[in-house]
Each structure stands twice: as structure tokens, then as C-alpha cells.
mmCIF file with all atom_site columns, C-alpha atoms in Angstrom:
data_model
loop_
_atom_site.group_PDB
_atom_site.id
_atom_site.type_symbol
_atom_site.label_atom_id
_atom_site.label_alt_id
_atom_site.label_comp_id
_atom_site.label_asym_id
_atom_site.label_entity_id
_atom_site.label_seq_id
_atom_site.pdbx_PDB_ins_code
_atom_site.Cartn_x
_atom_site.Cartn_y
_atom_site.Cartn_z
_atom_site.occupancy
_atom_site.B_iso_or_equiv
_atom_site.pdbx_formal_charge
_atom_site.auth_seq_id
_atom_site.auth_comp_id
_atom_site.auth_asym_id
_atom_site.auth_atom_id
_atom_site.pdbx_PDB_model_num
ATOM 1   C CA . UNK A 1 1   ? -27.532 -27.849 -9.433  1.00 49.00 ? 1   UNK A CA 1
ATOM 2   C CA . UNK A 1 2   ? -25.314 -28.475 -12.434 1.00 83.00 ? 2   UNK A CA 1
ATOM 3   C CA . UNK A 1 3   ? -24.342 -32.003 -11.451 1.00 91.00 ? 3   UNK A CA 1
ATOM 4   C CA . UNK A 1 4   ? -26.674 -34.751 -12.666 1.00 93.00 ? 4   UNK A CA 1
ATOM 5   C CA . UNK A 1 5   ? -26.588 -38.463 -11.957 1.00 93.00 ? 5   UNK A CA 1
ATOM 6   C CA . UNK A 1 6   ? -26.674 -40.465 -15.171 1.00 92.00 ? 6   UNK A CA 1
ATOM 7   C CA . UNK A 1 7   ? -28.413 -43.824 -15.689 1.00 93.00 ? 7   UNK A CA 1
ATOM 8   C CA . UNK A 1 8   ? -25.085 -45.678 -15.752 1.00 94.00 ? 8   UNK A CA 1
ATOM 9   C CA . UNK A 1 9   ? -24.180 -44.377 -12.240 1.00 93.00 ? 9   UNK A CA 1
ATOM 10  C CA . UNK A 1 10  ? -21.728 -41.713 -13.330 1.00 95.00 ? 10  UNK A CA 1
ATOM 11  C CA . UNK A 1 11  ? -22.112 -37.986 -12.707 1.00 95.00 ? 11  UNK A CA 1
ATOM 12  C CA . UNK A 1 12  ? -22.179 -35.262 -15.356 1.00 95.00 ? 12  UNK A CA 1
ATOM 13  C CA . UNK A 1 13  ? -21.057 -31.694 -14.725 1.00 94.00 ? 13  UNK A CA 1
ATOM 14  C CA . UNK A 1 14  ? -22.725 -29.197 -17.055 1.00 92.00 ? 14  UNK A CA 1
ATOM 15  C CA . UNK A 1 15  ? -21.686 -25.601 -16.372 1.00 90.00 ? 15  UNK A CA 1
ATOM 16  C CA . UNK A 1 16  ? -21.256 -22.254 -18.081 1.00 87.00 ? 16  UNK A CA 1
ATOM 17  C CA . UNK A 1 17  ? -18.733 -20.323 -15.962 1.00 83.00 ? 17  UNK A CA 1
ATOM 18  C CA . UNK A 1 18  ? -19.096 -17.125 -18.013 1.00 79.00 ? 18  UNK A CA 1
ATOM 19  C CA . UNK A 1 19  ? -22.887 -17.096 -17.917 1.00 79.00 ? 19  UNK A CA 1
ATOM 20  C CA . UNK A 1 20  ? -25.547 -18.303 -20.340 1.00 80.00 ? 20  UNK A CA 1
ATOM 21  C CA . UNK A 1 21  ? -23.818 -16.797 -23.364 1.00 82.00 ? 21  UNK A CA 1
ATOM 22  C CA . UNK A 1 22  ? -20.412 -18.181 -22.369 1.00 81.00 ? 22  UNK A CA 1
ATOM 23  C CA . UNK A 1 23  ? -18.637 -21.410 -23.183 1.00 86.00 ? 23  UNK A CA 1
ATOM 24  C CA . UNK A 1 24  ? -20.374 -24.581 -21.979 1.00 90.00 ? 24  UNK A CA 1
ATOM 25  C CA . UNK A 1 25  ? -18.263 -27.180 -20.176 1.00 90.00 ? 25  UNK A CA 1
ATOM 26  C CA . UNK A 1 26  ? -19.498 -30.769 -19.804 1.00 92.00 ? 26  UNK A CA 1
ATOM 27  C CA . UNK A 1 27  ? -17.565 -33.583 -18.129 1.00 93.00 ? 27  UNK A CA 1
ATOM 28  C CA . UNK A 1 28  ? -18.474 -37.017 -16.756 1.00 94.00 ? 28  UNK A CA 1
ATOM 29  C CA . UNK A 1 29  ? -17.061 -38.475 -13.536 1.00 94.00 ? 29  UNK A CA 1
ATOM 30  C CA . UNK A 1 30  ? -17.329 -41.805 -11.733 1.00 94.00 ? 30  UNK A CA 1
ATOM 31  C CA . UNK A 1 31  ? -17.679 -40.215 -8.289  1.00 94.00 ? 31  UNK A CA 1
ATOM 32  C CA . UNK A 1 32  ? -19.836 -37.325 -7.182  1.00 93.00 ? 32  UNK A CA 1
ATOM 33  C CA . UNK A 1 33  ? -17.015 -35.876 -5.086  1.00 93.00 ? 33  UNK A CA 1
ATOM 34  C CA . UNK A 1 34  ? -14.856 -35.623 -8.229  1.00 93.00 ? 34  UNK A CA 1
ATOM 35  C CA . UNK A 1 35  ? -17.698 -33.856 -10.051 1.00 93.00 ? 35  UNK A CA 1
ATOM 36  C CA . UNK A 1 36  ? -18.186 -31.367 -7.206  1.00 92.00 ? 36  UNK A CA 1
ATOM 37  C CA . UNK A 1 37  ? -14.441 -30.705 -7.008  1.00 92.00 ? 37  UNK A CA 1
ATOM 38  C CA . UNK A 1 38  ? -14.255 -30.124 -10.774 1.00 92.00 ? 38  UNK A CA 1
ATOM 39  C CA . UNK A 1 39  ? -17.223 -27.747 -10.674 1.00 90.00 ? 39  UNK A CA 1
ATOM 40  C CA . UNK A 1 40  ? -15.706 -25.695 -7.848  1.00 88.00 ? 40  UNK A CA 1
ATOM 41  C CA . UNK A 1 41  ? -12.295 -25.646 -9.515  1.00 88.00 ? 41  UNK A CA 1
ATOM 42  C CA . UNK A 1 42  ? -13.758 -24.502 -12.830 1.00 85.00 ? 42  UNK A CA 1
ATOM 43  C CA . UNK A 1 43  ? -15.890 -21.784 -11.255 1.00 83.00 ? 43  UNK A CA 1
ATOM 44  C CA . UNK A 1 44  ? -12.977 -20.496 -9.162  1.00 80.00 ? 44  UNK A CA 1
ATOM 45  C CA . UNK A 1 45  ? -10.287 -20.592 -11.853 1.00 79.00 ? 45  UNK A CA 1
ATOM 46  C CA . UNK A 1 46  ? -12.343 -19.532 -14.849 1.00 74.00 ? 46  UNK A CA 1
ATOM 47  C CA . UNK A 1 47  ? -11.068 -15.955 -14.839 1.00 70.00 ? 47  UNK A CA 1
ATOM 48  C CA . UNK A 1 48  ? -7.484  -16.686 -13.834 1.00 65.00 ? 48  UNK A CA 1
ATOM 49  C CA . UNK A 1 49  ? -5.444  -17.471 -16.902 1.00 66.00 ? 49  UNK A CA 1
ATOM 50  C CA . UNK A 1 50  ? -2.226  -18.689 -15.341 1.00 65.00 ? 50  UNK A CA 1
ATOM 51  C CA . UNK A 1 51  ? -0.612  -19.372 -18.698 1.00 63.00 ? 51  UNK A CA 1
ATOM 52  C CA . UNK A 1 52  ? -0.745  -15.663 -19.571 1.00 65.00 ? 52  UNK A CA 1
ATOM 53  C CA . UNK A 1 53  ? 1.821   -13.381 -18.010 1.00 69.00 ? 53  UNK A CA 1
ATOM 54  C CA . UNK A 1 54  ? 0.499   -10.494 -15.975 1.00 70.00 ? 54  UNK A CA 1
ATOM 55  C CA . UNK A 1 55  ? 0.802   -7.084  -17.604 1.00 74.00 ? 55  UNK A CA 1
ATOM 56  C CA . UNK A 1 56  ? 3.675   -4.939  -16.434 1.00 80.00 ? 56  UNK A CA 1
ATOM 57  C CA . UNK A 1 57  ? 2.800   -2.333  -13.847 1.00 82.00 ? 57  UNK A CA 1
ATOM 58  C CA . UNK A 1 58  ? 3.501   0.999   -15.531 1.00 88.00 ? 58  UNK A CA 1
ATOM 59  C CA . UNK A 1 59  ? 2.529   3.151   -12.570 1.00 90.00 ? 59  UNK A CA 1
ATOM 60  C CA . UNK A 1 60  ? 5.238   5.469   -11.340 1.00 93.00 ? 60  UNK A CA 1
ATOM 61  C CA . UNK A 1 61  ? 6.760   4.971   -7.921  1.00 92.00 ? 61  UNK A CA 1
ATOM 62  C CA . UNK A 1 62  ? 5.264   8.273   -6.763  1.00 94.00 ? 62  UNK A CA 1
ATOM 63  C CA . UNK A 1 63  ? 1.771   6.873   -7.498  1.00 94.00 ? 63  UNK A CA 1
ATOM 64  C CA . UNK A 1 64  ? 2.528   3.730   -5.497  1.00 93.00 ? 64  UNK A CA 1
ATOM 65  C CA . UNK A 1 65  ? 3.846   5.840   -2.627  1.00 94.00 ? 65  UNK A CA 1
ATOM 66  C CA . UNK A 1 66  ? 0.636   7.898   -2.602  1.00 94.00 ? 66  UNK A CA 1
ATOM 67  C CA . UNK A 1 67  ? -1.437  4.708   -2.728  1.00 93.00 ? 67  UNK A CA 1
ATOM 68  C CA . UNK A 1 68  ? 0.521   3.264   0.210   1.00 92.00 ? 68  UNK A CA 1
ATOM 69  C CA . UNK A 1 69  ? 0.196   6.552   2.117   1.00 94.00 ? 69  UNK A CA 1
ATOM 70  C CA . UNK A 1 70  ? -3.591  6.578   1.765   1.00 93.00 ? 70  UNK A CA 1
ATOM 71  C CA . UNK A 1 71  ? -3.876  2.871   2.536   1.00 90.00 ? 71  UNK A CA 1
ATOM 72  C CA . UNK A 1 72  ? -1.524  2.442   5.464   1.00 90.00 ? 72  UNK A CA 1
ATOM 73  C CA . UNK A 1 73  ? 1.183   5.073   5.859   1.00 88.00 ? 73  UNK A CA 1
ATOM 74  C CA . UNK A 1 74  ? -0.817  7.897   7.399   1.00 90.00 ? 74  UNK A CA 1
ATOM 75  C CA . UNK A 1 75  ? -2.154  5.521   10.045  1.00 91.00 ? 75  UNK A CA 1
ATOM 76  C CA . UNK A 1 76  ? 1.275   4.332   11.201  1.00 90.00 ? 76  UNK A CA 1
ATOM 77  C CA . UNK A 1 77  ? 3.125   5.815   14.151  1.00 90.00 ? 77  UNK A CA 1
ATOM 78  C CA . UNK A 1 78  ? 6.208   6.553   12.045  1.00 90.00 ? 78  UNK A CA 1
ATOM 79  C CA . UNK A 1 79  ? 4.350   6.929   8.761   1.00 89.00 ? 79  UNK A CA 1
ATOM 80  C CA . UNK A 1 80  ? 5.615   10.453  8.046   1.00 93.00 ? 80  UNK A CA 1
ATOM 81  C CA . UNK A 1 81  ? 9.243   9.353   8.524   1.00 93.00 ? 81  UNK A CA 1
ATOM 82  C CA . UNK A 1 82  ? 8.748   6.385   6.197   1.00 92.00 ? 82  UNK A CA 1
ATOM 83  C CA . UNK A 1 83  ? 7.054   8.644   3.648   1.00 94.00 ? 83  UNK A CA 1
ATOM 84  C CA . UNK A 1 84  ? 10.095  10.941  3.681   1.00 94.00 ? 84  UNK A CA 1
ATOM 85  C CA . UNK A 1 85  ? 12.401  7.954   3.085   1.00 92.00 ? 85  UNK A CA 1
ATOM 86  C CA . UNK A 1 86  ? 10.220  6.814   0.186   1.00 93.00 ? 86  UNK A CA 1
ATOM 87  C CA . UNK A 1 87  ? 10.235  10.303  -1.313  1.00 94.00 ? 87  UNK A CA 1
ATOM 88  C CA . UNK A 1 88  ? 14.047  10.423  -1.110  1.00 93.00 ? 88  UNK A CA 1
ATOM 89  C CA . UNK A 1 89  ? 14.282  7.067   -2.909  1.00 92.00 ? 89  UNK A CA 1
ATOM 90  C CA . UNK A 1 90  ? 11.822  8.310   -5.530  1.00 93.00 ? 90  UNK A CA 1
ATOM 91  C CA . UNK A 1 91  ? 13.763  11.533  -6.074  1.00 94.00 ? 91  UNK A CA 1
ATOM 92  C CA . UNK A 1 92  ? 17.191  9.879   -6.307  1.00 93.00 ? 92  UNK A CA 1
ATOM 93  C CA . UNK A 1 93  ? 15.965  7.209   -8.745  1.00 93.00 ? 93  UNK A CA 1
ATOM 94  C CA . UNK A 1 94  ? 14.043  9.762   -10.893 1.00 94.00 ? 94  UNK A CA 1
ATOM 95  C CA . UNK A 1 95  ? 10.564  8.340   -10.139 1.00 94.00 ? 95  UNK A CA 1
ATOM 96  C CA . UNK A 1 96  ? 10.805  5.047   -12.071 1.00 93.00 ? 96  UNK A CA 1
ATOM 97  C CA . UNK A 1 97  ? 7.863   2.929   -13.153 1.00 92.00 ? 97  UNK A CA 1
ATOM 98  C CA . UNK A 1 98  ? 7.137   -0.059  -10.924 1.00 88.00 ? 98  UNK A CA 1
ATOM 99  C CA . UNK A 1 99  ? 8.522   -2.564  -13.432 1.00 89.00 ? 99  UNK A CA 1
ATOM 100 C CA . UNK A 1 100 ? 11.793  -0.591  -13.627 1.00 91.00 ? 100 UNK A CA 1
ATOM 101 C CA . UNK A 1 101 ? 12.612  -1.112  -9.952  1.00 89.00 ? 101 UNK A CA 1
ATOM 102 C CA . UNK A 1 102 ? 15.237  -3.823  -10.247 1.00 88.00 ? 102 UNK A CA 1
ATOM 103 C CA . UNK A 1 103 ? 18.288  -4.922  -8.321  1.00 86.00 ? 103 UNK A CA 1
ATOM 104 C CA . UNK A 1 104 ? 20.409  -2.805  -10.672 1.00 89.00 ? 104 UNK A CA 1
ATOM 105 C CA . UNK A 1 105 ? 18.385  0.314   -9.807  1.00 91.00 ? 105 UNK A CA 1
ATOM 106 C CA . UNK A 1 106 ? 18.718  -0.451  -6.107  1.00 89.00 ? 106 UNK A CA 1
ATOM 107 C CA . UNK A 1 107 ? 22.492  -0.834  -6.539  1.00 88.00 ? 107 UNK A CA 1
ATOM 108 C CA . UNK A 1 108 ? 22.568  2.587   -8.215  1.00 91.00 ? 108 UNK A CA 1
ATOM 109 C CA . UNK A 1 109 ? 20.623  3.953   -5.249  1.00 91.00 ? 109 UNK A CA 1
ATOM 110 C CA . UNK A 1 110 ? 23.193  2.419   -2.887  1.00 90.00 ? 110 UNK A CA 1
ATOM 111 C CA . UNK A 1 111 ? 26.022  4.056   -4.813  1.00 91.00 ? 111 UNK A CA 1
ATOM 112 C CA . UNK A 1 112 ? 24.317  7.460   -4.930  1.00 92.00 ? 112 UNK A CA 1
ATOM 113 C CA . UNK A 1 113 ? 23.607  7.471   -1.198  1.00 91.00 ? 113 UNK A CA 1
ATOM 114 C CA . UNK A 1 114 ? 27.097  6.251   -0.272  1.00 90.00 ? 114 UNK A CA 1
ATOM 115 C CA . UNK A 1 115 ? 28.624  9.013   -2.404  1.00 93.00 ? 115 UNK A CA 1
ATOM 116 C CA . UNK A 1 116 ? 26.610  11.500  -0.327  1.00 93.00 ? 116 UNK A CA 1
ATOM 117 C CA . UNK A 1 117 ? 28.320  10.150  2.785   1.00 91.00 ? 117 UNK A CA 1
ATOM 118 C CA . UNK A 1 118 ? 25.263  8.329   4.139   1.00 90.00 ? 118 UNK A CA 1
ATOM 119 C CA . UNK A 1 119 ? 25.966  5.365   6.443   1.00 89.00 ? 119 UNK A CA 1
ATOM 120 C CA . UNK A 1 120 ? 25.146  1.821   5.349   1.00 87.00 ? 120 UNK A CA 1
ATOM 121 C CA . UNK A 1 121 ? 22.757  1.402   8.295   1.00 89.00 ? 121 UNK A CA 1
ATOM 122 C CA . UNK A 1 122 ? 20.710  4.409   7.130   1.00 90.00 ? 122 UNK A CA 1
ATOM 123 C CA . UNK A 1 123 ? 20.513  3.052   3.587   1.00 90.00 ? 123 UNK A CA 1
ATOM 124 C CA . UNK A 1 124 ? 19.389  -0.335  4.935   1.00 89.00 ? 124 UNK A CA 1
ATOM 125 C CA . UNK A 1 125 ? 16.634  1.369   6.959   1.00 90.00 ? 125 UNK A CA 1
ATOM 126 C CA . UNK A 1 126 ? 15.534  3.296   3.850   1.00 90.00 ? 126 UNK A CA 1
ATOM 127 C CA . UNK A 1 127 ? 15.250  0.057   1.903   1.00 90.00 ? 127 UNK A CA 1
ATOM 128 C CA . UNK A 1 128 ? 13.302  -1.532  4.763   1.00 91.00 ? 128 UNK A CA 1
ATOM 129 C CA . UNK A 1 129 ? 10.757  1.279   4.394   1.00 91.00 ? 129 UNK A CA 1
ATOM 130 C CA . UNK A 1 130 ? 10.517  0.667   0.646   1.00 90.00 ? 130 UNK A CA 1
ATOM 131 C CA . UNK A 1 131 ? 10.172  -3.067  1.239   1.00 91.00 ? 131 UNK A CA 1
ATOM 132 C CA . UNK A 1 132 ? 7.386   -2.433  3.755   1.00 92.00 ? 132 UNK A CA 1
ATOM 133 C CA . UNK A 1 133 ? 5.540   -0.291  1.226   1.00 92.00 ? 133 UNK A CA 1
ATOM 134 C CA . UNK A 1 134 ? 5.633   -3.043  -1.405  1.00 91.00 ? 134 UNK A CA 1
ATOM 135 C CA . UNK A 1 135 ? 4.638   -5.679  1.159   1.00 92.00 ? 135 UNK A CA 1
ATOM 136 C CA . UNK A 1 136 ? 1.590   -3.631  2.197   1.00 92.00 ? 136 UNK A CA 1
ATOM 137 C CA . UNK A 1 137 ? 0.554   -3.074  -1.429  1.00 91.00 ? 137 UNK A CA 1
ATOM 138 C CA . UNK A 1 138 ? 0.959   -6.767  -2.274  1.00 91.00 ? 138 UNK A CA 1
ATOM 139 C CA . UNK A 1 139 ? -1.074  -7.817  0.784   1.00 91.00 ? 139 UNK A CA 1
ATOM 140 C CA . UNK A 1 140 ? -3.829  -5.389  -0.233  1.00 90.00 ? 140 UNK A CA 1
ATOM 141 C CA . UNK A 1 141 ? -3.640  -6.796  -3.797  1.00 87.00 ? 141 UNK A CA 1
ATOM 142 C CA . UNK A 1 142 ? -2.871  -3.341  -5.179  1.00 89.00 ? 142 UNK A CA 1
ATOM 143 C CA . UNK A 1 143 ? 0.469   -4.453  -6.625  1.00 88.00 ? 143 UNK A CA 1
ATOM 144 C CA . UNK A 1 144 ? 0.713   -7.743  -8.496  1.00 83.00 ? 144 UNK A CA 1
ATOM 145 C CA . UNK A 1 145 ? 4.333   -7.757  -9.589  1.00 81.00 ? 145 UNK A CA 1
ATOM 146 C CA . UNK A 1 146 ? 7.244   -9.463  -7.913  1.00 84.00 ? 146 UNK A CA 1
ATOM 147 C CA . UNK A 1 147 ? 8.490   -7.859  -4.711  1.00 86.00 ? 147 UNK A CA 1
ATOM 148 C CA . UNK A 1 148 ? 11.527  -5.874  -5.940  1.00 85.00 ? 148 UNK A CA 1
ATOM 149 C CA . UNK A 1 149 ? 13.334  -5.600  -2.590  1.00 82.00 ? 149 UNK A CA 1
ATOM 150 C CA . UNK A 1 150 ? 12.821  -9.075  -1.144  1.00 82.00 ? 150 UNK A CA 1
ATOM 151 C CA . UNK A 1 151 ? 15.928  -11.228 -1.274  1.00 77.00 ? 151 UNK A CA 1
ATOM 152 C CA . UNK A 1 152 ? 18.249  -8.248  -1.582  1.00 74.00 ? 152 UNK A CA 1
ATOM 153 C CA . UNK A 1 153 ? 21.261  -8.406  0.709   1.00 75.00 ? 153 UNK A CA 1
ATOM 154 C CA . UNK A 1 154 ? 21.784  -5.541  3.093   1.00 76.00 ? 154 UNK A CA 1
ATOM 155 C CA . UNK A 1 155 ? 24.876  -3.406  3.034   1.00 74.00 ? 155 UNK A CA 1
ATOM 156 C CA . UNK A 1 156 ? 27.498  -4.410  5.548   1.00 77.00 ? 156 UNK A CA 1
ATOM 157 C CA . UNK A 1 157 ? 27.502  -1.891  8.350   1.00 75.00 ? 157 UNK A CA 1
ATOM 158 C CA . UNK A 1 158 ? 30.723  -0.495  9.746   1.00 69.00 ? 158 UNK A CA 1
ATOM 159 C CA . UNK A 1 159 ? 31.245  -1.704  13.294  1.00 68.00 ? 159 UNK A CA 1
ATOM 160 C CA . UNK A 1 160 ? 32.840  0.983   15.473  1.00 65.00 ? 160 UNK A CA 1
ATOM 161 C CA . UNK A 1 161 ? 36.028  -0.158  17.150  1.00 65.00 ? 161 UNK A CA 1
ATOM 162 C CA . UNK A 1 162 ? 36.430  1.695   20.398  1.00 68.00 ? 162 UNK A CA 1
ATOM 163 C CA . UNK A 1 163 ? 39.482  0.115   21.965  1.00 70.00 ? 163 UNK A CA 1
ATOM 164 C CA . UNK A 1 164 ? 41.405  1.979   24.572  1.00 67.00 ? 164 UNK A CA 1
ATOM 165 C CA . UNK A 1 165 ? 45.035  2.845   24.042  1.00 74.00 ? 165 UNK A CA 1
ATOM 166 C CA . UNK A 1 166 ? 47.588  1.756   26.641  1.00 75.00 ? 166 UNK A CA 1
ATOM 167 C CA . UNK A 1 167 ? 47.463  5.176   28.272  1.00 78.00 ? 167 UNK A CA 1
ATOM 168 C CA . UNK A 1 168 ? 43.651  5.249   28.303  1.00 76.00 ? 168 UNK A CA 1
ATOM 169 C CA . UNK A 1 169 ? 43.481  1.728   29.738  1.00 74.00 ? 169 UNK A CA 1
ATOM 170 C CA . UNK A 1 170 ? 45.868  2.674   32.557  1.00 79.00 ? 170 UNK A CA 1
ATOM 171 C CA . UNK A 1 171 ? 43.797  5.765   33.357  1.00 79.00 ? 171 UNK A CA 1
ATOM 172 C CA . UNK A 1 172 ? 40.596  3.702   33.438  1.00 75.00 ? 172 UNK A CA 1
ATOM 173 C CA . UNK A 1 173 ? 42.138  1.103   35.735  1.00 79.00 ? 173 UNK A CA 1
ATOM 174 C CA . UNK A 1 174 ? 43.512  3.807   38.048  1.00 76.00 ? 174 UNK A CA 1
ATOM 175 C CA . UNK A 1 175 ? 39.999  5.009   38.807  1.00 68.00 ? 175 UNK A CA 1
#
């Protein structure tokens, strides 16, 4: 054990988290519980350097789609449909790198699909498929960037207004 009780009643933690050739860390604590907590914290967080930013993910969207397909998509009931939606998004946005998927790119996707005459509800469903792909990759720790779709507002869907005219209302009441 790397925690020793000293003659003065304190506890000393003496560890080398990177192995015998790595940096040696020694600290003294008044309570054994503090020493144990410090040892666990140091061992657990030795490799995570939170002060450094994570490198940008330069994989193309098509690679992420294939990764998602192998991981989860082919096992889903509607996996093929979702894969087609992802491929459409990839084709329209020219297969961007993962770090290039921003709110601006998604807005361009909205505009491109609306110009094709696609309904807002269809575009929202497409983006739900993309969001699900990123969620699955993040949960599997295969994507470490920020979720690019989360927090994005959906397009307002057109509500059909099917009111009867006076003549149609009279005919319906006559039945």
C-alpha cells in the first residue's frame, strides 16, 4: 500500500501514477480518509488533462455514419431508413468533417431541403436521425466532441387548416 502512517500521526501518500519510471507524488495528510481519497483521485485523473482542449475530430461524416451503422444502426428496426436520412444529409452538406458540423451548416441544410420543396416535419425527422447517431456515438465514447444537433430549434411545421366552407358545412349538417 502506498499510504504510510508517520510517527507524528499523519499519513503520507507516496505514489507513481505513471509507473516506476514516472513522476513521484508525495503528500502528507492529517486523516487517513483524506490520504485514500487523494490516492484514488490521483490514480483516476492522472491521464485526463482537463486543462488541455481535446483535439478536433477530423473524421468525415461518412466515416461516423459507417461507425454508427456497424455499432447500432443495422440492429435497429428502422436502421435502414435512418441510414438513408444520414446519407442524404451527408450528400447535401458535401461530407463535412465532424468539427465542421455547426449550426450554420445545419441552417444551410434547412435552406437546401426547403428549396427542394421538402416539408418542415420531414427535415425535423431527418435531424432527429442525425441527433440519434451522435448520441449513440457519444454514449459509446466513439465521439468526444460537443453534440452538434442538441439545443437546435426545430422548424415550425405548417398546420393544415381544414375548415369547411358555408356550403360544405350545410351539406355535412344535412346528412
